[in-house]
Short mmCIF file of C-alpha atoms in Angstrom, two decimals:
data_model
loop_
_atom_site.label_atom_id
_atom_site.label_comp_id
_atom_site.label_asym_id
_atom_site.label_seq_id
_atom_site.Cartn_x
_atom_site.Cartn_y
_atom_site.Cartn_z
CA MET Y 1 26.02 112.23 -24.70
CA MET Y 2 26.14 113.02 -21.08
CA ALA Y 3 24.28 109.73 -20.02
CA PHE Y 4 26.35 107.83 -22.07
CA SER Y 5 29.62 109.01 -20.51
CA GLY Y 6 28.11 108.22 -17.07
CA GLN Y 7 27.15 104.93 -17.76
CA LYS Y 8 30.66 104.26 -19.42
CA LEU Y 9 32.35 105.67 -16.09
CA SER Y 10 29.89 103.58 -14.18
CA ARG Y 11 30.74 100.44 -15.89
CA LYS Y 12 34.65 101.54 -14.93
CA ASN Y 13 33.94 101.64 -11.46
CA ILE Y 14 32.28 98.19 -11.36
CA ALA Y 15 35.80 96.71 -12.86
CA LEU Y 16 37.60 98.45 -10.74
CA VAL Y 17 35.68 97.13 -7.60
CA ILE Y 18 35.82 93.59 -9.10
CA PHE Y 19 39.67 93.91 -9.67
CA ILE Y 20 40.28 95.00 -6.16
CA GLN Y 21 38.08 92.24 -5.01
CA ILE Y 22 39.87 89.35 -6.74
CA CYS Y 23 43.35 90.80 -5.53
CA LEU Y 24 41.77 91.00 -1.92
CA ALA Y 25 41.01 87.26 -2.27
CA VAL Y 26 44.33 86.81 -3.65
CA LEU Y 27 46.09 88.23 -0.97
CA LEU Y 28 44.08 86.64 2.05
CA VAL Y 29 44.63 83.13 0.29
CA THR Y 30 48.20 83.99 -0.24
CA VAL Y 31 48.70 84.89 3.67
CA TYR Y 32 46.39 81.94 5.03
CA GLN Y 33 48.65 79.58 2.89
CA MET Y 34 51.88 81.10 4.17
CA SER Y 35 50.31 81.06 7.76
CA ASN Y 36 49.67 77.08 7.32
CA THR Y 37 53.02 76.32 5.63
CA GLN Y 38 55.12 78.26 8.45
CA LYS Y 39 53.36 76.21 11.14
CA GLU Y 40 53.94 73.18 9.46
CA TRP Y 41 57.57 74.14 9.07
CA ILE Y 42 57.74 74.70 12.94
CA SER Y 43 55.90 71.62 13.80
CA ASN Y 44 58.48 69.49 11.23
CA GLN Y 45 61.70 71.53 12.53
CA LEU Y 46 60.75 70.71 16.15
CA ASP Y 47 59.39 67.58 15.52
CA LYS Y 48 63.15 66.89 13.90
CA THR Y 49 65.13 68.16 17.11
CA GLN Y 50 63.82 68.66 20.59
CA PHE Y 51 60.60 66.52 20.12
CA GLU Y 52 61.94 63.46 18.39
CA HIS Y 53 60.84 60.36 20.61
CA ALA Y 54 59.27 63.06 23.73
CA LYS Y 55 56.11 63.84 24.71
CA VAL Y 56 55.21 67.22 24.51
CA ILE Y 57 53.81 69.07 27.40
CA LEU Y 58 52.15 72.22 26.72
CA LEU Y 59 51.60 74.76 29.55
CA TRP Y 60 48.60 76.61 28.25
CA THR Y 61 49.06 79.43 30.69
CA PHE Y 62 51.97 80.13 33.23
CA PRO Y 63 50.02 80.05 36.72
CA PHE Y 64 49.31 83.66 37.34
CA GLY Y 65 51.56 85.23 34.87
CA GLN Y 66 54.21 84.08 36.81
CA LYS Y 67 56.93 82.85 34.17
CA PHE Y 68 59.56 80.03 35.07
CA GLN Y 69 62.20 78.42 33.40
CA LEU Y 70 60.73 75.23 31.50
CA ASN Y 71 62.97 71.83 31.09
CA LYS Y 72 65.01 72.24 34.15
CA CYS Y 73 63.34 69.57 35.88
CA PRO Y 74 65.78 67.72 38.68
CA PRO Y 75 66.80 63.97 37.75
CA HIS Y 76 64.68 62.32 40.41
CA PHE Y 77 61.42 63.49 38.26
CA ASP Y 78 62.86 61.27 35.35
CA PRO Y 79 61.91 64.40 32.75
CA SER Y 80 64.11 62.68 29.98
CA GLY Y 81 61.11 61.72 27.88
CA CYS Y 82 58.97 64.81 27.96
CA PHE Y 83 59.63 68.23 26.63
CA PHE Y 84 57.89 71.37 28.38
CA THR Y 85 56.91 74.50 25.98
CA ASP Y 86 54.14 77.17 26.66
CA ASN Y 87 54.02 78.03 22.83
CA ARG Y 88 50.72 77.65 21.74
CA GLU Y 89 51.68 76.93 18.07
CA LEU Y 90 52.50 73.42 19.00
CA TYR Y 91 48.96 72.92 20.27
CA SER Y 92 48.15 70.37 17.55
CA ILE Y 93 51.10 68.19 18.44
CA ALA Y 94 51.02 67.93 22.09
CA ASN Y 95 50.28 65.13 24.04
CA ALA Y 96 49.12 66.86 27.25
CA VAL Y 97 48.11 70.63 27.95
CA ILE Y 98 47.88 71.72 31.55
CA PHE Y 99 45.42 74.15 32.39
CA HIS Y 100 46.00 76.55 35.69
CA HIS Y 101 42.20 76.86 36.74
CA LYS Y 102 42.31 80.13 37.76
CA ASP Y 103 43.79 81.26 34.26
CA VAL Y 104 40.94 79.94 32.35
CA SER Y 105 37.93 80.26 34.48
CA ARG Y 106 36.41 83.65 33.33
CA THR Y 107 34.91 82.35 30.28
CA LYS Y 108 34.94 79.00 28.22
CA ARG Y 109 36.63 80.91 25.60
CA GLN Y 110 39.78 80.97 27.57
CA LEU Y 111 40.01 77.72 26.62
CA PRO Y 112 41.32 76.21 22.93
CA GLN Y 113 38.73 76.49 20.43
CA SER Y 114 40.47 74.72 17.83
CA PRO Y 115 39.77 71.14 17.46
CA ARG Y 116 41.21 68.79 19.71
CA PRO Y 117 43.82 66.52 18.42
CA ILE Y 118 42.74 62.57 19.06
CA TYR Y 119 43.86 61.51 22.62
CA GLN Y 120 45.52 64.42 23.67
CA TYR Y 121 45.76 64.58 27.97
CA TRP Y 122 43.93 67.51 28.89
CA ILE Y 123 45.41 68.27 32.63
CA TRP Y 124 43.10 70.05 35.03
CA PHE Y 125 45.21 71.87 37.75
CA ASN Y 126 44.41 74.14 40.67
CA MET Y 127 45.79 74.75 44.23
CA GLU Y 128 42.88 76.90 45.42
CA SER Y 129 40.13 75.62 47.80
CA PRO Y 130 36.70 75.15 46.64
CA SER Y 131 35.72 78.07 48.40
CA HIS Y 132 38.03 80.11 45.93
CA THR Y 133 37.59 78.34 42.56
CA ARG Y 134 34.75 79.62 40.57
CA ASN Y 135 33.01 78.36 37.46
CA LEU Y 136 33.67 75.06 37.93
CA HIS Y 137 31.13 74.02 35.15
CA PHE Y 138 33.15 75.15 32.53
CA MET Y 139 35.46 72.12 33.19
CA GLU Y 140 32.91 69.56 32.59
CA ASN Y 141 33.20 66.70 30.39
CA LYS Y 142 36.59 68.02 28.82
CA PHE Y 143 39.54 66.93 31.21
CA ASN Y 144 41.37 63.52 31.33
CA LEU Y 145 43.33 64.22 34.48
CA THR Y 146 43.30 66.44 37.63
CA MET Y 147 46.45 67.56 39.40
CA SER Y 148 46.00 69.85 42.84
CA TYR Y 149 46.96 69.28 46.68
CA ARG Y 150 44.07 66.75 46.85
CA ALA Y 151 45.49 63.65 47.70
CA ASP Y 152 43.17 61.82 45.47
CA SER Y 153 44.10 63.66 42.27
CA ASP Y 154 45.66 61.99 39.43
CA ILE Y 155 48.94 64.09 39.87
CA PHE Y 156 49.14 64.89 43.34
CA THR Y 157 50.91 68.06 43.86
CA PRO Y 158 50.71 69.26 48.01
CA TYR Y 159 51.92 72.45 48.85
CA GLY Y 160 54.70 70.27 51.28
CA TYR Y 161 55.78 66.91 52.40
CA LEU Y 162 57.98 64.94 54.81
CA GLU Y 163 60.86 62.95 53.67
CA ASN Y 164 62.84 60.60 55.57
CA LYS Y 165 65.85 62.44 57.43
CA LYS Y 166 69.39 61.53 56.38
CA SER Y 167 71.42 60.23 59.12
CA ASP Y 168 74.13 63.14 59.19
CA GLN Y 169 71.60 65.99 59.50
CA ASN Y 170 70.46 67.33 63.01
CA PHE Y 171 67.89 69.68 63.72
CA THR Y 172 68.35 72.21 66.98
CA ILE Y 173 65.30 74.10 67.72
CA PRO Y 174 65.66 77.71 67.02
CA THR Y 175 66.08 80.23 70.50
CA LYS Y 176 62.99 81.63 71.16
CA THR Y 177 62.02 85.06 72.40
CA ASN Y 178 58.42 85.52 71.69
CA LEU Y 179 55.48 83.62 72.18
CA VAL Y 180 52.83 83.44 68.82
CA ALA Y 181 52.96 84.92 65.35
CA TRP Y 182 50.72 85.30 62.35
CA ILE Y 183 51.28 86.26 58.64
CA VAL Y 184 48.13 87.24 57.29
CA SER Y 185 47.20 89.59 54.29
CA ASN Y 186 43.49 88.78 53.35
CA TRP Y 187 41.76 90.52 56.35
CA TYR Y 188 38.17 89.89 56.41
CA PRO Y 189 36.68 90.57 59.97
CA THR Y 190 34.00 88.35 59.91
CA SER Y 191 35.99 85.04 58.80
CA LYS Y 192 36.21 82.02 61.16
CA ARG Y 193 39.90 82.85 61.56
CA ILE Y 194 39.77 86.28 62.23
CA GLN Y 195 36.94 85.94 64.80
CA TYR Y 196 38.98 83.12 66.56
CA TYR Y 197 42.09 85.46 66.55
CA LYS Y 198 40.22 88.53 67.98
CA GLU Y 199 39.32 86.04 71.02
CA LEU Y 200 42.66 84.28 71.23
CA LYS Y 201 44.63 87.77 71.36
CA HIS Y 202 42.83 88.19 74.93
CA TYR Y 203 44.63 85.73 76.34
CA VAL Y 204 48.08 85.29 74.76
CA THR Y 205 50.18 88.13 72.80
CA ILE Y 206 50.39 87.72 69.32
CA ASP Y 207 52.30 89.70 66.73
CA ILE Y 208 50.99 89.92 63.38
CA TYR Y 209 52.84 90.51 60.19
CA GLY Y 210 51.34 90.91 56.74
CA LYS Y 211 49.71 93.79 54.28
CA HIS Y 212 47.98 95.40 57.12
CA HIS Y 213 50.03 94.94 59.74
CA LEU Y 214 53.78 95.02 60.82
CA PRO Y 215 55.71 94.69 57.50
CA LEU Y 216 58.00 91.19 57.05
CA SER Y 217 60.27 90.95 53.77
CA SER Y 218 60.43 87.45 52.30
CA ASP Y 219 64.31 87.22 52.98
CA ILE Y 220 63.97 87.80 56.60
CA GLN Y 221 60.32 85.76 56.99
CA VAL Y 222 62.06 82.45 58.18
CA ASP Y 223 64.47 84.07 60.60
CA THR Y 224 61.78 86.12 62.15
CA LEU Y 225 59.29 83.57 62.90
CA SER Y 226 61.69 80.91 64.08
CA LYS Y 227 61.73 83.30 67.09
CA TYR Y 228 58.68 82.36 67.91
CA LYS Y 229 57.31 79.35 69.58
CA PHE Y 230 54.50 79.26 68.24
CA TYR Y 231 52.65 80.18 64.64
CA LEU Y 232 48.92 80.38 63.58
CA SER Y 233 48.76 78.31 60.44
CA PHE Y 234 45.06 79.06 60.01
CA GLU Y 235 43.87 78.49 56.45
CA ASN Y 236 41.32 80.60 54.79
CA SER Y 237 38.73 77.55 54.48
CA ALA Y 238 38.46 74.16 55.80
CA HIS Y 239 38.39 71.72 52.79
CA GLU Y 240 39.83 68.16 52.56
CA ASP Y 241 43.60 67.90 51.70
CA TYR Y 242 43.76 71.95 52.03
CA ILE Y 243 46.73 72.24 53.96
CA THR Y 244 49.39 75.36 52.67
CA GLU Y 245 52.33 76.86 52.97
CA LYS Y 246 50.79 78.31 56.22
CA LEU Y 247 52.02 74.94 57.44
CA TRP Y 248 54.79 73.54 55.70
CA TYR Y 249 56.76 76.81 55.35
CA ASN Y 250 55.64 79.54 57.33
CA ALA Y 251 55.54 76.87 60.42
CA LEU Y 252 57.19 73.97 59.74
CA THR Y 253 60.21 75.42 57.83
CA SER Y 254 60.59 78.36 60.25
CA GLY Y 255 61.13 75.86 63.16
CA THR Y 256 58.29 76.51 64.85
CA VAL Y 257 55.08 74.88 66.31
CA PRO Y 258 51.98 75.20 64.11
CA ILE Y 259 48.45 75.98 65.66
CA VAL Y 260 46.44 75.14 62.76
CA MET Y 261 43.10 75.85 62.00
CA GLY Y 262 41.66 74.12 58.51
CA PRO Y 263 40.36 70.36 57.96
CA SER Y 264 40.25 68.12 60.46
CA ARG Y 265 43.03 66.72 62.93
CA LYS Y 266 42.42 63.25 61.31
CA ASN Y 267 43.27 64.64 57.81
CA TYR Y 268 46.46 66.83 58.90
CA GLU Y 269 47.52 63.29 60.25
CA ARG Y 270 47.55 61.90 56.85
CA PHE Y 271 50.69 64.11 56.50
CA ILE Y 272 52.32 64.94 59.63
CA PRO Y 273 52.62 63.36 62.96
CA SER Y 274 50.22 63.80 65.64
CA HIS Y 275 52.44 65.25 67.94
CA SER Y 276 54.04 67.74 65.69
CA PHE Y 277 51.08 70.35 65.67
CA ILE Y 278 48.06 71.71 68.02
CA HIS Y 279 44.36 71.80 66.38
CA VAL Y 280 42.29 74.36 67.53
CA ASP Y 281 39.66 72.03 67.54
CA ASP Y 282 41.41 70.19 70.29
CA PHE Y 283 40.04 72.77 73.06
CA PRO Y 284 36.60 73.88 73.57
CA SER Y 285 37.51 77.62 73.28
CA ALA Y 286 40.01 79.87 72.86
CA GLN Y 287 40.72 80.82 76.05
CA GLU Y 288 41.72 77.00 76.75
CA LEU Y 289 43.67 77.00 73.87
CA ALA Y 290 45.60 80.38 75.31
CA ALA Y 291 45.86 78.44 78.71
CA TYR Y 292 47.40 75.58 77.15
CA LEU Y 293 50.22 77.46 75.10
CA LEU Y 294 50.91 79.57 78.25
CA GLU Y 295 51.69 76.15 80.04
CA LEU Y 296 54.34 74.97 77.28
CA ASP Y 297 55.64 78.22 77.42
CA LYS Y 298 56.86 77.56 81.05
CA ASP Y 299 57.46 73.68 80.38
CA ASP Y 300 60.57 73.58 78.11
CA GLU Y 301 60.60 69.83 78.30
CA LYS Y 302 56.93 69.38 77.14
CA TYR Y 303 57.12 72.08 74.55
CA GLN Y 304 60.29 70.31 72.77
CA GLN Y 305 58.53 67.37 72.42
CA TYR Y 306 56.58 68.96 69.72
CA PHE Y 307 60.09 68.45 67.78
CA ASN Y 308 60.96 64.78 68.42
CA TRP Y 309 59.34 63.87 64.89
CA ARG Y 310 62.36 65.84 63.45
CA ALA Y 311 64.71 63.08 64.35
CA MET Y 312 63.14 60.96 61.77
CA TYR Y 313 61.69 63.43 58.98
CA GLN Y 314 62.87 66.25 57.53
CA SER Y 315 60.16 68.86 55.86
CA SER Y 316 60.09 70.42 52.50
CA GLY Y 317 57.89 73.37 52.25
CA GLN Y 318 59.12 75.63 49.79
CA PHE Y 319 56.57 75.81 47.07
CA ASP Y 320 58.01 75.83 43.54
CA TRP Y 321 55.79 75.98 40.63
CA GLU Y 322 58.53 74.27 38.29
CA HIS Y 323 58.86 71.04 40.56
CA ILE Y 324 55.00 71.09 40.64
CA TYR Y 325 55.02 70.49 36.45
CA CYS Y 326 57.86 68.38 36.73
CA LYS Y 327 55.65 65.71 38.10
CA VAL Y 328 53.49 65.50 34.66
CA CYS Y 329 56.05 63.90 32.86
CA LYS Y 330 56.29 60.71 35.04
CA ALA Y 331 52.57 60.79 35.79
CA LEU Y 332 51.78 60.68 32.02
CA GLU Y 333 53.91 57.29 31.81
CA ALA Y 334 51.57 55.74 34.46
CA ALA Y 335 48.34 57.85 33.45
CA PRO Y 336 45.44 55.32 33.06
CA VAL Y 337 43.73 54.46 30.06
CA TYR Y 338 42.37 57.43 28.33
CA ARG Y 339 39.41 58.32 29.54
CA THR Y 340 37.13 62.12 30.47
CA ARG Y 341 36.53 63.08 34.12
CA PRO Y 342 33.13 63.59 33.75
CA SER Y 343 32.34 65.99 36.71
CA ILE Y 344 35.47 68.12 38.15
CA GLU Y 345 32.91 70.30 40.13
CA LYS Y 346 30.97 67.05 41.86
CA TRP Y 347 34.43 65.46 42.64
CA PHE Y 348 36.34 68.64 43.77
CA ARG Y 349 33.55 70.17 45.73
#
């Protein structure tokens, strides 16, 4: 009797386990179907409203997690035919996806893992120099368009630019009370720019602002720097077209004369007039550069010649993520025949 009861109990347990497994399977299928139905509903609703007759441009991540308002592009970007979103649920219907390299370069799994829709453009976006861009080999044979500060990018997004000056706009050189300023946060004693600064400071007074030096809040930065005759626009590395806010905003927007270290003088002259800046390579040594700065400090007429270009041009150096992304809409209209960039690394390095 005892053995028979145990056998009976065992059959009941088996039946219970089977019943539970069936219930779980039904539940999983139901959830899966509901999920698919919900996704389809979202896509259908958006297709019928905001996305009808528009190109959907998906930001896979906001750059460095810095969120900003989408779909607020100024009229001159001609954004009417596009709709920007950061909603990854729309990946399957997006015409283009923008990937900010820094945010997807740690592992390959940071890129989409689901199948890629046919003819969807993948746009590689990067504003860092090659020296600070890792794991480019992750990007091989995946991207259709490039977007960066490099002038030979498919979508050119410089840190700043010059534009023709309007006739009713006049530039007045700010009153100068100091000689040389520099803002630097990443202080690496062995770097070329730090070594050059250490040599230069023996001959001229240089005021340094930044994380490890004099504090300078962003709301008074332009006013503070405008009081200096010169600003050290020293890039953290020298690469083609890598000319950042150190020139465009810190120096030119502040109305001071930039002393540049970065790519060659010839490269700078592709973007700004030859007599709007001083290049460290123009002088055999930091001592000879210092002597030239002291000469300009005593000769107002010669110093003011570095501002003559402002009679024809004005600089725009306020870096703006929103406006950079706004360029994508028009670029898609003019995009070449669908093709894949075989080697981002070979091109960018």
